[in-house]
Coordinates of C-alpha atoms in Angstrom, one line a residue:
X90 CA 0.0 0.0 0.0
X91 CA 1.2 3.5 -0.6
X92 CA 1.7 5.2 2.4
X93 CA -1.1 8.1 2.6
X94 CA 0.5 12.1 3.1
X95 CA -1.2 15.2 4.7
X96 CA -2.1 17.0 1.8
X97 CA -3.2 19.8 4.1
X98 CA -4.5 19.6 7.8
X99 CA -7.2 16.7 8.1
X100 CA -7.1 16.0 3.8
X101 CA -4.6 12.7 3.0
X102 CA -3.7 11.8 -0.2
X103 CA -1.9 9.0 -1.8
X104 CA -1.2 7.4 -4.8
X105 CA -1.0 10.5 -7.1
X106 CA 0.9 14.2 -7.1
X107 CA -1.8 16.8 -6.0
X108 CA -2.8 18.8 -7.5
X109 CA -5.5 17.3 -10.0
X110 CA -7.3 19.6 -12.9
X111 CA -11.1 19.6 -12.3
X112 CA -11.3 19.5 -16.0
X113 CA -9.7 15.9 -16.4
X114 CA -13.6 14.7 -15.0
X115 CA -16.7 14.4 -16.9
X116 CA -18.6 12.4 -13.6
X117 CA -18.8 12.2 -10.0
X118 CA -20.5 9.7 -8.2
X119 CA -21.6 10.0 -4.6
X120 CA -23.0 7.2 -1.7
X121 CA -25.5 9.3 -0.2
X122 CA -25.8 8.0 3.8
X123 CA -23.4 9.8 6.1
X124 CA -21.6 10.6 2.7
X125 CA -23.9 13.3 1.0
X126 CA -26.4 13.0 4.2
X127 CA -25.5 13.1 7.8
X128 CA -27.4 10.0 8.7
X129 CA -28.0 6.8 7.9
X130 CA -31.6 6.6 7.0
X131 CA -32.6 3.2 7.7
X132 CA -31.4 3.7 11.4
X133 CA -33.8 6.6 11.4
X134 CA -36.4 4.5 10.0
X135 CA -35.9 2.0 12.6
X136 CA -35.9 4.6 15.3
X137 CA -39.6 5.1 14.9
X138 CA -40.0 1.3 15.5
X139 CA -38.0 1.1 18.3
X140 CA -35.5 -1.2 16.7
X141 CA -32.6 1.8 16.0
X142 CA -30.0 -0.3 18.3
X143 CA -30.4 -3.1 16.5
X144 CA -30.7 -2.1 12.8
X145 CA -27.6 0.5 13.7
X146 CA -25.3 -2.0 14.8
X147 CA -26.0 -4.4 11.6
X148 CA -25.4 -1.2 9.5
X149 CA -22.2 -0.8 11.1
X150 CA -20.7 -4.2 10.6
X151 CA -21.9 -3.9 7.1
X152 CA -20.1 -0.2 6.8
X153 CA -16.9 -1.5 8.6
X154 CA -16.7 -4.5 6.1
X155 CA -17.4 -7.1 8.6
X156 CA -20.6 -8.5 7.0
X157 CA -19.6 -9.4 3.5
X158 CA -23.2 -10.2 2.5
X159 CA -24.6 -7.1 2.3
X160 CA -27.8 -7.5 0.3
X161 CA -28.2 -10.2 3.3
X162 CA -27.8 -7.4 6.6
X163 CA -29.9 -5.3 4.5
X164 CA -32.7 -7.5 4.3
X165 CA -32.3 -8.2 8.1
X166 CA -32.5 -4.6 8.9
X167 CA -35.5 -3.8 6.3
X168 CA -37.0 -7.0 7.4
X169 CA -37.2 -5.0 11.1
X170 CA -38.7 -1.7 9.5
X171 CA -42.1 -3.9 9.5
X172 CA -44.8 -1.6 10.6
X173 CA -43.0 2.1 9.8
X174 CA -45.2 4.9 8.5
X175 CA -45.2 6.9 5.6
X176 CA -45.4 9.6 8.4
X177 CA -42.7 8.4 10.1
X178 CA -40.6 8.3 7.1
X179 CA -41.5 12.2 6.6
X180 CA -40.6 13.2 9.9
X181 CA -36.9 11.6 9.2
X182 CA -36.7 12.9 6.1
X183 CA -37.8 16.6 7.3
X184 CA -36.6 16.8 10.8
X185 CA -33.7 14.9 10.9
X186 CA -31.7 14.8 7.1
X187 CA -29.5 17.4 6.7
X188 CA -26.9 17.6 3.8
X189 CA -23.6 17.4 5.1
X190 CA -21.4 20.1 5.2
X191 CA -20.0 21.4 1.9
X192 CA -22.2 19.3 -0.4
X193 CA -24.0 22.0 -1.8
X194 CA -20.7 23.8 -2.7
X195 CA -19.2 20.8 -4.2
X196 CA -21.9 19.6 -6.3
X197 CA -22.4 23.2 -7.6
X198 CA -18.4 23.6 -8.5
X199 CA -18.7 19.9 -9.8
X200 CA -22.0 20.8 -12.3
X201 CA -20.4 24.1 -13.1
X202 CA -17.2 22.7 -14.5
X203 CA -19.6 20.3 -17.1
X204 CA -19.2 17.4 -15.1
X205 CA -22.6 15.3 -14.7
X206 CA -23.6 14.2 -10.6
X207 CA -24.6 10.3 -9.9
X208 CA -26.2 9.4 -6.8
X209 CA -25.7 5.5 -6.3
X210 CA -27.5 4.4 -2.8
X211 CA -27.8 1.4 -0.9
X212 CA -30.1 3.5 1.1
X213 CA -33.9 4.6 -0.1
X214 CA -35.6 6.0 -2.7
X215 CA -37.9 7.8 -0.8
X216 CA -35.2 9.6 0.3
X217 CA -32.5 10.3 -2.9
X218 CA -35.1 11.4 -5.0
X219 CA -35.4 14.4 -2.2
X220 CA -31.4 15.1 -2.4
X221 CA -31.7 14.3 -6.2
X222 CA -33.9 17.4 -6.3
X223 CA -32.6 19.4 -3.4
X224 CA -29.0 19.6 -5.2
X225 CA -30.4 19.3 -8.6
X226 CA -28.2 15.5 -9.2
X227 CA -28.6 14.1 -12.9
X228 CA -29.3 10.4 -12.1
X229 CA -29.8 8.2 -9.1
X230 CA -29.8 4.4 -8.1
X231 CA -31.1 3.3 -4.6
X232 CA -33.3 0.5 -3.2
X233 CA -37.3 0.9 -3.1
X234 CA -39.2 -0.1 0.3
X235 CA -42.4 -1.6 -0.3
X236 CA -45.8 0.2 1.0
X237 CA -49.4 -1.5 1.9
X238 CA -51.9 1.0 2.6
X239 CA -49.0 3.2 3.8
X240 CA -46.9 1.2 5.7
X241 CA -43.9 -0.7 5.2
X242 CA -44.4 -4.6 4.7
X243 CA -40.5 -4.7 5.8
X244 CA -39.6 -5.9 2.3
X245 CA -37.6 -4.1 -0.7
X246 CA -39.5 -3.9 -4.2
X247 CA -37.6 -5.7 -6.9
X248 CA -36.3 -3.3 -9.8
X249 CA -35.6 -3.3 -13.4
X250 CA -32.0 -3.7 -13.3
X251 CA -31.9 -6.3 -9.9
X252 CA -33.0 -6.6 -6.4
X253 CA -30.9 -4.5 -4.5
X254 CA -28.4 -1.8 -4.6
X255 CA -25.0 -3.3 -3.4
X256 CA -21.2 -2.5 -3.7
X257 CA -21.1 -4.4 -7.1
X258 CA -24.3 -2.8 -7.8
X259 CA -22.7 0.9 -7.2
X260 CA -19.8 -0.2 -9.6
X261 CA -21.9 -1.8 -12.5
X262 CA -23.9 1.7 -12.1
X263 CA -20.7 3.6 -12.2
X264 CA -19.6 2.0 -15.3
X265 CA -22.6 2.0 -17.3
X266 CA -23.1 5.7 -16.4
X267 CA -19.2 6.1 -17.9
X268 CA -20.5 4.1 -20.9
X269 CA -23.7 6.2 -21.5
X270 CA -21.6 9.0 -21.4
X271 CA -19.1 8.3 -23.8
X272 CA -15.9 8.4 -21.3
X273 CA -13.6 6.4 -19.7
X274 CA -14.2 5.5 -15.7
X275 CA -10.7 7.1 -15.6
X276 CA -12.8 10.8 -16.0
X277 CA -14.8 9.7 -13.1
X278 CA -14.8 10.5 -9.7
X279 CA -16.1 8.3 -6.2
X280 CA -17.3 9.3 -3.2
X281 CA -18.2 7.2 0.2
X282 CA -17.9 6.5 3.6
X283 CA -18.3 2.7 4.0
X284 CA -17.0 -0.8 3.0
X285 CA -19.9 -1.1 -0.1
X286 CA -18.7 2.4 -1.6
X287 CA -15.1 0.3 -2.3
X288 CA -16.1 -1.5 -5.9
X289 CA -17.0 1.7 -7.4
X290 CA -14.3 3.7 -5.9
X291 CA -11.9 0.9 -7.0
X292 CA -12.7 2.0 -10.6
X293 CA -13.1 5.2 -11.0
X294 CA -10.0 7.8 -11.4
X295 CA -10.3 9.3 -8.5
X296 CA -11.4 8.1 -4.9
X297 CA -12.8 10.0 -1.9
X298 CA -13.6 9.0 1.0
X299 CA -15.6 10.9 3.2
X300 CA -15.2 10.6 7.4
X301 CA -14.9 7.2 6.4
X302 CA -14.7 3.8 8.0
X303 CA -10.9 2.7 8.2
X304 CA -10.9 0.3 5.4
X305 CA -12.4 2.4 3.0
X306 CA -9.6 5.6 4.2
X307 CA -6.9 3.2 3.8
X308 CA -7.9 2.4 0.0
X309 CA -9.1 6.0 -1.1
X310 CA -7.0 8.5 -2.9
X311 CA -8.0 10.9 -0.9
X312 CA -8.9 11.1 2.5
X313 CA -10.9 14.0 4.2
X314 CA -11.0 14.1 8.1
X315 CA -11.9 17.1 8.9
X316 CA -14.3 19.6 7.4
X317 CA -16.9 19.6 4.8
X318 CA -17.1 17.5 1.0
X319 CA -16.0 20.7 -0.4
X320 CA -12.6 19.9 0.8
X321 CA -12.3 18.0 -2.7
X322 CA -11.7 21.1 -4.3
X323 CA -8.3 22.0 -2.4
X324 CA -7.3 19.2 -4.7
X325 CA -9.0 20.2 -7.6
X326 CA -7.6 23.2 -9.6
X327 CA -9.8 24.7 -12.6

């Protein structure tokens, strides 16, 4: 492993000579949970049932890299939302999701050097689609909680394109979205916090990770500890 260097106080890098050109990217591609967002939603979910302790500590060992199956803990901790409320769901998604510091900035600087914004989520779609619009993001990917009169049955919808979003299911994303596009993952950029961000980070040109879990730290390109997303952009020149 290359051994990481403070680029500046609490921003590593490793791997390349900083400073990059913004212009070398046509794509970046952020997780959305504690990456873009400062919470994990389906621990919020499972707050309203009672169940936060228990879903939270699955999501951790699934963010850590310590349950390799993660369409498996995800099912689990779904299977425990049994019983939520579309209400319930609001009040999370109004009261306690917050963008996370910078991620307006970046997304802006991002879009306003040409470069298109992918949000790939093993999280909810009742939730991207609100960031989607919030920061104005090109395309999504995310899982889809099934409703009965309202509530959730504590089961995920199957999709189009598969069952659930994974890790491999963030990098087949990535690289279709390169291929749509017309570039190379090489112009892309990836963004994440935890263990299932890795496959897509492990092809794109550049990866971020964001206060992230120590596995996924010690494989980025660039680390950021302290401060907000927009941090990228001390390693970005225009």
């Amino acid at each position: 492993m290359i051994q990481a260097t403070e680029f500046a106080p609490g921003l590593t890098i490793q791997g390349f000579a900083a400073p990059l050109r913004i212009s070398q990217f046509k794509l970046i591609a952020f997780d959305m949970d504690s990456t873009l967002i400062n919470i994990e939603c389906v621990d919020e979910i499972a707050d309203a049932a009672g169940r936060k302790a228990e879903v939270a500590a699955i999501t951790e060992a699934a963010m850590r890299g310590e349950i390799t199956d993660y369409k498996e803990s995800l099912r689990q901790r779904v299977a425990l939302l049994k019983g939520v409320t579309v209400a319930h769901m609001h009040e999370v998604l109004s009261a306690r999701l917050r963008l996370n510091p910078g991620a307006a900035d970046l997304v802006s600087a991002c879009k306003a050097a040409g470069m298109k914004v992918l949000l790939v989520s093993g999280g909810f779609t009742y939730f991207t689609d609100h960031v989607r619009d919030v920061l104005g993001i090109d395309w999504t990917r995310s899982n889809l909680l099934e409703l009965e009169d309202g509530v959730l049955t504590g089961r995920m919808v199957d999709q189009d394109w598969g069952d659930i979003c994974d890790g491999e299911e963030k990098r087949k994303t990535l690289l279709d979205t390169c291929q749509m596009m017309g570039i190379t993952p090489d112009q892309a950029i990836a963004m994440g916090d935890g263990a299932n961000d890795l496959p897509m980070m492990g092809v794109a040109g550049l990866s971020v990770a964001y206060h992230a879990k120590p596995k996924v730290r010690e494989q980025a390109m660039v680390a950021i500890h302290e401060g907000g997303l927009d941090r990228l952009l001390e390693v970005l020149t225009h």
